[in-house]
Coordinates of N, CA, C and O in Angstrom, one line a residue:
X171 N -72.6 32.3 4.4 CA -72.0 32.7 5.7 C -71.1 31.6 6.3 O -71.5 30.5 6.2
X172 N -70.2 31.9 6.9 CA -69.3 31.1 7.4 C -69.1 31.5 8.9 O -68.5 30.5 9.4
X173 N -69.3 32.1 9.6 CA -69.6 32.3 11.1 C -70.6 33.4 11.6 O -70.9 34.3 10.9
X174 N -71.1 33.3 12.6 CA -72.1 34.1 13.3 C -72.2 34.5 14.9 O -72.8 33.6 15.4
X175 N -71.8 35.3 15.5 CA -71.6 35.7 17.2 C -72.6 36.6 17.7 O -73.1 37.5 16.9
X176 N -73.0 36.5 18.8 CA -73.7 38.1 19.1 C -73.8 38.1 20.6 O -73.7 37.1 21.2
X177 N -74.1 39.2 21.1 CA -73.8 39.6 22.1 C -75.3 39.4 23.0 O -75.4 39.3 24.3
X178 N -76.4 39.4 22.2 CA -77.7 39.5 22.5 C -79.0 39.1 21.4 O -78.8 39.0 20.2
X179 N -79.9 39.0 21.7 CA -81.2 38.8 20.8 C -81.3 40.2 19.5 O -81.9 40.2 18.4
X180 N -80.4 41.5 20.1 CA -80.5 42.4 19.2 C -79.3 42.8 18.8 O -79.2 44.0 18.7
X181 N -78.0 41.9 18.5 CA -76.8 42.3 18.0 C -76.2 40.8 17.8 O -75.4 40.1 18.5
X182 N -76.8 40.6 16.7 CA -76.0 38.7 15.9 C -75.5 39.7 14.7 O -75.8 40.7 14.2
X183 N -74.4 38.7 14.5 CA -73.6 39.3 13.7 C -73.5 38.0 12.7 O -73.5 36.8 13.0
X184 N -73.4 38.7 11.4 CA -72.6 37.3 10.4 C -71.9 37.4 9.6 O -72.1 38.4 9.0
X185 N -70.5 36.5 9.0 CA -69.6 37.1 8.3 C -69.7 36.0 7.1 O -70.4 35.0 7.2
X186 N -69.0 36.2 5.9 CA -69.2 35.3 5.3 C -68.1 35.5 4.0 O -67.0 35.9 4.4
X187 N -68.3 35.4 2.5 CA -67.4 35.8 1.5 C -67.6 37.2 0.9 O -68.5 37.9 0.8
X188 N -66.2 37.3 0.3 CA -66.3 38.8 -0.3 C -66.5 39.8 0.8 O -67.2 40.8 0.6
X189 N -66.0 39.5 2.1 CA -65.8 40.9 3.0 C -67.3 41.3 3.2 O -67.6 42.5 3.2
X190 N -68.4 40.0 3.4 CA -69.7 40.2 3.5 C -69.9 40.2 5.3 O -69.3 39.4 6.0
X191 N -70.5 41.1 5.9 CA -70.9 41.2 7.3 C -72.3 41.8 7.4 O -72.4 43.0 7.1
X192 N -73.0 41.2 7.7 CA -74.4 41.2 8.2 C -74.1 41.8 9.6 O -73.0 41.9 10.2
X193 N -75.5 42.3 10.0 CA -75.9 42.4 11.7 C -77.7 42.4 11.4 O -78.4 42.6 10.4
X194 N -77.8 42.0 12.8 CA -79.1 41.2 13.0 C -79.3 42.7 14.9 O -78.7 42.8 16.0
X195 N -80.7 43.8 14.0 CA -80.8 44.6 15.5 C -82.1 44.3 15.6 O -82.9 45.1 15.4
X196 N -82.5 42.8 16.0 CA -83.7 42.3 16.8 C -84.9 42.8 15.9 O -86.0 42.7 16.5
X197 N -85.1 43.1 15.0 CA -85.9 43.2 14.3 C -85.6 42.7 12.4 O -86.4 41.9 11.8
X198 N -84.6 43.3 11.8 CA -84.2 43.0 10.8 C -82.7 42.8 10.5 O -81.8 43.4 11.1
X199 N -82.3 41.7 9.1 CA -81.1 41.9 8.8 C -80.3 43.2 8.0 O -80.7 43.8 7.0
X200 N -79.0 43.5 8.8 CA -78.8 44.9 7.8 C -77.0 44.8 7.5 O -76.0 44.6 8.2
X201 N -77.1 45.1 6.1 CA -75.5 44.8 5.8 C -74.6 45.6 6.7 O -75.1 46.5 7.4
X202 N -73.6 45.5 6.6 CA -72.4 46.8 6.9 C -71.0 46.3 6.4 O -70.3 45.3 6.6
X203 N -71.1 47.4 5.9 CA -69.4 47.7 5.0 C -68.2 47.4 6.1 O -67.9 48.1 7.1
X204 N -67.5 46.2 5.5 CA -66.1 46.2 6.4 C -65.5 46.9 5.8 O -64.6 47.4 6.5
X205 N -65.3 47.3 4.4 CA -64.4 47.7 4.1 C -63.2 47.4 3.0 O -62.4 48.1 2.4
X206 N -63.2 45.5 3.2 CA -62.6 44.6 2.4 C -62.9 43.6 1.5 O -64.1 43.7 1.3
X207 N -62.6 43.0 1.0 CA -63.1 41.9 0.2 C -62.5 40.5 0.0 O -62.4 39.8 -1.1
X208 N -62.1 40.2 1.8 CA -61.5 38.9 2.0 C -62.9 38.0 2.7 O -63.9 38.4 3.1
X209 N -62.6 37.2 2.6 CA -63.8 36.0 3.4 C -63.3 36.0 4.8 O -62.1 35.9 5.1
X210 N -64.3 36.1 5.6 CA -64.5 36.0 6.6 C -64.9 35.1 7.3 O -66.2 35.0 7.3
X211 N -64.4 34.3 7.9 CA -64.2 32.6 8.4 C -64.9 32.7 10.3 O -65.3 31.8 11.0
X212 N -64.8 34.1 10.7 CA -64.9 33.9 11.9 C -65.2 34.7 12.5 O -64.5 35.6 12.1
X213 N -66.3 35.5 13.7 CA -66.8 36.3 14.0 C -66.7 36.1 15.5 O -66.7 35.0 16.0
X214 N -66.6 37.0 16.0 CA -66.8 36.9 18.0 C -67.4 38.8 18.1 O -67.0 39.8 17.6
X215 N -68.6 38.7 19.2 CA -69.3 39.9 19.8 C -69.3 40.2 21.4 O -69.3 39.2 22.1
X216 N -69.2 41.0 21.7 CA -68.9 40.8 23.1 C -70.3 41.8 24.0 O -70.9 41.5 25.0
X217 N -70.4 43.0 22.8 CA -71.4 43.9 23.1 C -71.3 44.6 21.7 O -70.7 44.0 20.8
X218 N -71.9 45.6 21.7 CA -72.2 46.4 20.6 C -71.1 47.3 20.1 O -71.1 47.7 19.0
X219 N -69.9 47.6 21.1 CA -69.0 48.1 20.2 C -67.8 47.1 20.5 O -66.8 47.7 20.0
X220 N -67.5 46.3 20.9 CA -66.8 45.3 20.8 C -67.0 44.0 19.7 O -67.0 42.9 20.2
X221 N -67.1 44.2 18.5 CA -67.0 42.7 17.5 C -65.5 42.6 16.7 O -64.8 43.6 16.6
X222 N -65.2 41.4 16.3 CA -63.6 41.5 15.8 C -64.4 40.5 14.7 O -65.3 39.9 15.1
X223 N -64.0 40.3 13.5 CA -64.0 39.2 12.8 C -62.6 39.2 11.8 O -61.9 40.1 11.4
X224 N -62.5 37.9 11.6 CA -61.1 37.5 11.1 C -61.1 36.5 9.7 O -62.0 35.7 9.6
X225 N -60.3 36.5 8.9 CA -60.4 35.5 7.8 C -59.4 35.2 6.8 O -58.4 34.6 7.2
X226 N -59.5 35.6 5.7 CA -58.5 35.2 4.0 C -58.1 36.3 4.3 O -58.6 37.3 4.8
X227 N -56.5 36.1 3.8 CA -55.8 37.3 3.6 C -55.0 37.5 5.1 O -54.1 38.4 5.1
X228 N -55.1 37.0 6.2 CA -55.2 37.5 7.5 C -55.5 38.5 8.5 O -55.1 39.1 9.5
X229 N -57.0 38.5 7.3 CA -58.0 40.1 7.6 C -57.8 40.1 9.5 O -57.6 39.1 10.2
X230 N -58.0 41.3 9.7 CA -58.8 41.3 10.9 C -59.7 42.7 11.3 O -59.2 43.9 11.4
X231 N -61.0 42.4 11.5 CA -61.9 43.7 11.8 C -62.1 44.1 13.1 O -62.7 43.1 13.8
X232 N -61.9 45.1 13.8 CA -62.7 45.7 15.1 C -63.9 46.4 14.6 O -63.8 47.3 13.7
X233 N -65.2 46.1 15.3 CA -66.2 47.2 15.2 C -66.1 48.1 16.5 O -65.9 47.6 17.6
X234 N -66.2 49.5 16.4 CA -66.6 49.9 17.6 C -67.7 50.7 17.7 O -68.0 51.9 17.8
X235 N -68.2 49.6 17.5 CA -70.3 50.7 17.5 C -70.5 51.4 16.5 O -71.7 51.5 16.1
X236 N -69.4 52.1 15.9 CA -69.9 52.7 14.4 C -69.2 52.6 13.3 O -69.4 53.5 12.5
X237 N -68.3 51.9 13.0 CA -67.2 51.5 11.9 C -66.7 50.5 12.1 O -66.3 50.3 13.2
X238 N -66.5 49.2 11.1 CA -64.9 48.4 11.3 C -64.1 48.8 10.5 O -64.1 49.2 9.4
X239 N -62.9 48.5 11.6 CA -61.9 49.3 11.3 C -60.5 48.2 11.4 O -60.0 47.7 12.4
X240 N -60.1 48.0 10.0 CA -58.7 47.0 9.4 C -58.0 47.2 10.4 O -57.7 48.4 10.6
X241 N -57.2 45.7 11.5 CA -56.3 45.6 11.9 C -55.0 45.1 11.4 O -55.2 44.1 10.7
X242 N -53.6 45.5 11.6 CA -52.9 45.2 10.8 C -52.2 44.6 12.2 O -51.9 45.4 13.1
X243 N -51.9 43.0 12.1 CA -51.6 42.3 13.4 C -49.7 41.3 12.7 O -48.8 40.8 13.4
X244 N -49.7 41.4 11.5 CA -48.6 40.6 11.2 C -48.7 39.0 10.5 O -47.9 38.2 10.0
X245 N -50.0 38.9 10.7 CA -50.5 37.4 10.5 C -50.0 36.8 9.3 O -49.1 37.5 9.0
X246 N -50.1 35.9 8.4 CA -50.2 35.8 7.2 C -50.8 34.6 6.5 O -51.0 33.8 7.4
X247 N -51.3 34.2 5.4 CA -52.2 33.8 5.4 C -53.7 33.8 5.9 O -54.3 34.9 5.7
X248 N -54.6 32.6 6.6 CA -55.7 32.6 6.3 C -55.8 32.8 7.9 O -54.8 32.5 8.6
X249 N -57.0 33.3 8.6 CA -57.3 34.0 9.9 C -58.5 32.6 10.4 O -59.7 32.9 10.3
X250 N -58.3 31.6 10.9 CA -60.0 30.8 10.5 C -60.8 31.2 12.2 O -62.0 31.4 12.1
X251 N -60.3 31.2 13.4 CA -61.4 31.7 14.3 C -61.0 32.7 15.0 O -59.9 33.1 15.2
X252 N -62.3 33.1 15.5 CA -61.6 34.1 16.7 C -62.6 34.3 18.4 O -63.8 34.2 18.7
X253 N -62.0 34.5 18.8 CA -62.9 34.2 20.2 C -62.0 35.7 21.3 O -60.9 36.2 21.3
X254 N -63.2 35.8 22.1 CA -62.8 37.0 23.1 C -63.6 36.8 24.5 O -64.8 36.8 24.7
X255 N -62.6 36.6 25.2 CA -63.2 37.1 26.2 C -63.7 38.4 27.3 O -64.4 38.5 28.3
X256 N -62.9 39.2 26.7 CA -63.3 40.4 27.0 C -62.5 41.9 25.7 O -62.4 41.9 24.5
X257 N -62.3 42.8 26.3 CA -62.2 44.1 25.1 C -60.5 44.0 24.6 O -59.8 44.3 23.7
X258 N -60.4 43.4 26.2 CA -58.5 43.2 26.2 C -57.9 42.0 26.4 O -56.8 41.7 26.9
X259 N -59.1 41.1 25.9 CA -58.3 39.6 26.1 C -59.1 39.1 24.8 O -60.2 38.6 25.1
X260 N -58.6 39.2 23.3 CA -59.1 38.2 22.3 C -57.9 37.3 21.8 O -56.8 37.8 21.7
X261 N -58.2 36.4 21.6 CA -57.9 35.3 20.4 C -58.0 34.8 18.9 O -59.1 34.3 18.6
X262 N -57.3 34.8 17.9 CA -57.4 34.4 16.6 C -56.2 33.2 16.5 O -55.1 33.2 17.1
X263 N -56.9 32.2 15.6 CA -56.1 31.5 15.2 C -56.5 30.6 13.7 O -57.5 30.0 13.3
X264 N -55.2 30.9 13.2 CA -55.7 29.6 11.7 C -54.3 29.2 10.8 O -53.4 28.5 11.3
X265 N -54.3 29.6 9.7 CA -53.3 28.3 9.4 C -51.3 28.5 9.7 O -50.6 29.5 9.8
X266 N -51.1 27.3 9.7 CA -49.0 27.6 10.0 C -49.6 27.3 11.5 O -48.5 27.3 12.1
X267 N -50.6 27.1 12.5 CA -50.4 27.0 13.5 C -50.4 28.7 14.6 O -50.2 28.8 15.8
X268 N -50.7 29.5 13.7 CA -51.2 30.5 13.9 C -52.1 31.1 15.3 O -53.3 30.8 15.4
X269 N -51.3 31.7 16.4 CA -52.5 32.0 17.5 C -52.2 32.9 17.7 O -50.9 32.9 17.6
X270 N -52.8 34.5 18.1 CA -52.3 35.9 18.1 C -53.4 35.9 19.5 O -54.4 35.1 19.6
X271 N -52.7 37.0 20.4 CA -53.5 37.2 21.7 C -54.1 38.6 21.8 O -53.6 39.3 22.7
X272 N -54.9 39.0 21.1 CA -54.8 40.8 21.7 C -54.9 41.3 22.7 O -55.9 40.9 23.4
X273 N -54.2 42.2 23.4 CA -54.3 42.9 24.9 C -54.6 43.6 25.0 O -54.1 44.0 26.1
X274 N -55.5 44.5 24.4 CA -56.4 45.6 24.1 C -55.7 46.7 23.7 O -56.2 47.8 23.7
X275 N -54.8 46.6 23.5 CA -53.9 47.7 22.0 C -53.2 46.8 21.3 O -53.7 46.8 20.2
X276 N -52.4 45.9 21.4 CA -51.6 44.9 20.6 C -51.7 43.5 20.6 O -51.9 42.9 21.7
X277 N -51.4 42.8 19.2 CA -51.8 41.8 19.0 C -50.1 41.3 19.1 O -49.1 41.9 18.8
X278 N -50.3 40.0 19.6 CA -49.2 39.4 20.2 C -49.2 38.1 19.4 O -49.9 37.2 19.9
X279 N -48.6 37.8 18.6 CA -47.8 36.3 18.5 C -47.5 36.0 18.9 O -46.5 36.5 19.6
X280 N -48.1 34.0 19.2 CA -47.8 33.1 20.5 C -47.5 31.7 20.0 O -48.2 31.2 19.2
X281 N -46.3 31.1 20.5 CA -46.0 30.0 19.9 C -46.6 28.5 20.2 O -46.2 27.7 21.0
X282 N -48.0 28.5 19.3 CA -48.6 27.1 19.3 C -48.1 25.8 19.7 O -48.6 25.1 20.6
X283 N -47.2 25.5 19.2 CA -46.0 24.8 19.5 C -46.7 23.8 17.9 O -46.2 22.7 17.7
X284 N -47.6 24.4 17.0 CA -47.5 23.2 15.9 C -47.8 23.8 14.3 O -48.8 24.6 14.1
X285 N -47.3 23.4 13.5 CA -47.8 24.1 12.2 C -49.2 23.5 11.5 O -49.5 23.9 10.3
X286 N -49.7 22.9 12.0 CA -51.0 22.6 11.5 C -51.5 23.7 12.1 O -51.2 24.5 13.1
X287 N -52.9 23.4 10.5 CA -53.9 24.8 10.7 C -54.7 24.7 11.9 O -55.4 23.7 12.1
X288 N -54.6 25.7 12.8 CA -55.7 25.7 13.9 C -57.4 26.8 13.7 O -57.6 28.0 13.8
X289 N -58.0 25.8 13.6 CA -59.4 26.0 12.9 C -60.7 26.4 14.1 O -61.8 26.9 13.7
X290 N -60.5 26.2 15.3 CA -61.2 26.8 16.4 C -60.4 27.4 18.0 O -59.3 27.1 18.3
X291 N -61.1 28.1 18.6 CA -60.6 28.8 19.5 C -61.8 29.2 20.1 O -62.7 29.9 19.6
X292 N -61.8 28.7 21.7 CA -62.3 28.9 23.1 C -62.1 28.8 24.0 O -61.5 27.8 24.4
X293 N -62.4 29.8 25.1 CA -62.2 29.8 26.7 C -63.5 29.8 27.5 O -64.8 29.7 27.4
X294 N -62.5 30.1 28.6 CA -63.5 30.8 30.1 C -62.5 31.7 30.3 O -62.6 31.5 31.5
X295 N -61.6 32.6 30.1 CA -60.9 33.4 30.3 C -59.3 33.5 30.1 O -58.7 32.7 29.4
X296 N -58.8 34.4 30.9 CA -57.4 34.8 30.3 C -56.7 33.4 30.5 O -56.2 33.1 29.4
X297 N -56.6 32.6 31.4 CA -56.0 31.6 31.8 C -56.4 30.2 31.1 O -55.6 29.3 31.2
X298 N -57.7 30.1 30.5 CA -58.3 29.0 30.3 C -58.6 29.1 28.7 O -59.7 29.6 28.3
X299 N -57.4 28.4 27.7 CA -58.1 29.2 26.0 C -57.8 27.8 25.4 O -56.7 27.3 25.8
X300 N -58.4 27.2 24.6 CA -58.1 26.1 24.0 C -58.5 26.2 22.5 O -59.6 26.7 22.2
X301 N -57.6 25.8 21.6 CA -57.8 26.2 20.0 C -57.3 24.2 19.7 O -56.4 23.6 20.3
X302 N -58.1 23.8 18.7 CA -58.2 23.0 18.0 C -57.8 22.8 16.4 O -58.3 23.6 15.6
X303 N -57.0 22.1 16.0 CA -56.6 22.5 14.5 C -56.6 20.8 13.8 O -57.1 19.8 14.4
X304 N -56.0 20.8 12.7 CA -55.8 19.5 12.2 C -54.8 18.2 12.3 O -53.7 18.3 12.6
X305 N -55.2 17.1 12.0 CA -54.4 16.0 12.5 C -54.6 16.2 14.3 O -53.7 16.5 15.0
X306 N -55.4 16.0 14.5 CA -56.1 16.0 16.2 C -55.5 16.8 17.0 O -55.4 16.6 18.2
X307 N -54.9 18.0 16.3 CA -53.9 19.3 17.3 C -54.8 19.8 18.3 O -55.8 20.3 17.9
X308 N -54.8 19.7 19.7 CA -55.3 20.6 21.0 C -54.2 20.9 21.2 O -53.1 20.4 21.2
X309 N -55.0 22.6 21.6 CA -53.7 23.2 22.3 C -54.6 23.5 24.0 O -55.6 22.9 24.3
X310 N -54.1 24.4 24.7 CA -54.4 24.4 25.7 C -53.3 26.1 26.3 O -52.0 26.2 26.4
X311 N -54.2 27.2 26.5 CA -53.5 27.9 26.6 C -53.6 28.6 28.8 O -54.6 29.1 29.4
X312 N -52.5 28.5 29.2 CA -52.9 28.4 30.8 C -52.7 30.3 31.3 O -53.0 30.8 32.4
X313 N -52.2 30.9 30.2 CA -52.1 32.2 30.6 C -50.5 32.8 30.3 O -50.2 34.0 30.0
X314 N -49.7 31.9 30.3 CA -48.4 32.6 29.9 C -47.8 31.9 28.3 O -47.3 32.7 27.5
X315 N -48.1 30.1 28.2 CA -47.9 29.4 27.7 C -49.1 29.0 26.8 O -50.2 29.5 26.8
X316 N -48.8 27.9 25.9 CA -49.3 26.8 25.0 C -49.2 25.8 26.0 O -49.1 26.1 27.1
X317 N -49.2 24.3 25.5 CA -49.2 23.3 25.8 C -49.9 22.3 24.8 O -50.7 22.7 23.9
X318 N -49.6 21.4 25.0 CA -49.9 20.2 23.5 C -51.1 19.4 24.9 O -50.8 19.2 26.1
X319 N -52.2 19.0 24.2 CA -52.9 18.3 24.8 C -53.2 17.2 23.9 O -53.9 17.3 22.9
X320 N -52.8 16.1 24.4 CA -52.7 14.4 23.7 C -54.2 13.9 23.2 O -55.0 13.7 24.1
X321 N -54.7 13.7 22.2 CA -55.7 13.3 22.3 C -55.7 12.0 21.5 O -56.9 11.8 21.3
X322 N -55.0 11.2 21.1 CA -54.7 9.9 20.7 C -55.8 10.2 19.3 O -56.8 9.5 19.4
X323 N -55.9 11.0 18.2 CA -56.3 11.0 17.2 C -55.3 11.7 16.0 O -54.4 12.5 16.2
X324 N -55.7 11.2 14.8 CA -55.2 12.4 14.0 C -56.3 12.7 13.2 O -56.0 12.8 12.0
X325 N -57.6 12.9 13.3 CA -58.9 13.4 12.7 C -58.7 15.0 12.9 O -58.6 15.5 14.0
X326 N -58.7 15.9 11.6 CA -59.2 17.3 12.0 C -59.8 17.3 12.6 O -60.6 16.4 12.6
X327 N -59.7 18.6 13.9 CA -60.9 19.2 14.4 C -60.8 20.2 14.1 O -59.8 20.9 14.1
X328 N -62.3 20.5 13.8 CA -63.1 21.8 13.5 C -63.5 22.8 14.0 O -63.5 24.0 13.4
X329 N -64.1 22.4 15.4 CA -64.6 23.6 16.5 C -64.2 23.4 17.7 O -64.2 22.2 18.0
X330 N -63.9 24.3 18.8 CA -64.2 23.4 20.4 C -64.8 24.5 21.1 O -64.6 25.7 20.8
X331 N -65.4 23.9 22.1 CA -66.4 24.8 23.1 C -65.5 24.6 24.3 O -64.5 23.9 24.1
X332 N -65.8 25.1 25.4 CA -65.3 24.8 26.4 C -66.5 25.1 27.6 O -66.4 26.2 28.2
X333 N -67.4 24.3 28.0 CA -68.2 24.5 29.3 C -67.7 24.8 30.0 O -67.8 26.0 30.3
X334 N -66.7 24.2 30.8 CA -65.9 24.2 32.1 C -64.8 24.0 31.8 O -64.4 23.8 30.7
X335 N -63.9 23.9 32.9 CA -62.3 23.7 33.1 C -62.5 22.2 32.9 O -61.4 21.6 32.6
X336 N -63.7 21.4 33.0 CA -62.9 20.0 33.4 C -64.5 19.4 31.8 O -64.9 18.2 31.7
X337 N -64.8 20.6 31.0 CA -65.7 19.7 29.9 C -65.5 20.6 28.8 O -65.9 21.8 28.8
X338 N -64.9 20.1 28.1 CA -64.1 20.8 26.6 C -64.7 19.7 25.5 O -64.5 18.5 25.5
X339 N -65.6 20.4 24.5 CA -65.9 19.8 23.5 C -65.2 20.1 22.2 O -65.0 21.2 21.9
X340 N -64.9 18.9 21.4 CA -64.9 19.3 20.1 C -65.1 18.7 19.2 O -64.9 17.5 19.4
X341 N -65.5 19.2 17.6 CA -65.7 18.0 16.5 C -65.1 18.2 15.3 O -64.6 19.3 14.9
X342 N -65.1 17.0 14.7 CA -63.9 17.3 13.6 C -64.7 16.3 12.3 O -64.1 16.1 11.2

């Protein structure tokens, strides 16, 4: 498995190779069919019919409580995270520099401002989204824009969290 999200103690989700997706309903693990047979790098849950996971190929899955169902967003290549903060505000991003916004019908191409692969993606909301990629790439997304945030490294980073507006973690 290569990522895991959930919304609660009775909806963890896991994605992994070969278009493998698990769910976890507070008692036992139970497969479910996406449908494809790309790797899946990245999972986000919001509730029970809200999950998206993203990966190889430039997959992208919506669950909506009883099916996932193939998004066709334009991407190409590999999909590596995805994050949501709500039904009409998600994020994916991964290699070429890659960050797509969905608005809850359409997935939007946004200009990172870098072609390194960006390998994590986090907020606190529409305004506040920060994705991490290689050669110490931060981005910093304020709601209309990107922005390059300096961080005097060139070490990949891997993941970033974001507590607050003013404590942004990440590791590489």
């Amino acid at each position: 498995f290569f990522g895991v999200a959930g919304s609660g103690a009775s909806d963890v989700w896991a994605v992994g190779d070969a278009g493998t997706v698990w769910l976890y309903d507070g008692t036992s693990w139970q497969p479910k069919s996406s449908g494809l047979t790309a790797t899946f790098n990245s999972v986000a849950a919001l509730d029970t019919q809200n999950v998206w996971a993203v990966g190889g190929g430039a997959s992208v899955l919506r669950y909506n409580g009883s099916y996932f169902a193939p998004q066709s967003i334009g991407a190409t290549g590999s999909l590596q995270a995805v994050w949501a903060a709500s039904a009409s505000d998600v994020w994916a991003v991964g290699s070429g520099g890659q960050a797509w916004h969905y608005t809850g019908t359409t997935w939007i191409a946004t200009d990172s401002k870098t072609t390194a692969s960006l390998n994590s993606v986090h907020g606190l909301g529409p305004n506040q989204v920060w994705a991490v990629g290689d050669g110490g790439v931060i981005r910093f997304w304020d709601g209309s824009s990107w922005s390059i945030v300096a961080t005097g490294s060139s070490s990949s980073l891997r993941h970033v969290w974001a507590a607050s507006a003013s404590e942004i973690w990440t590791v590489g």
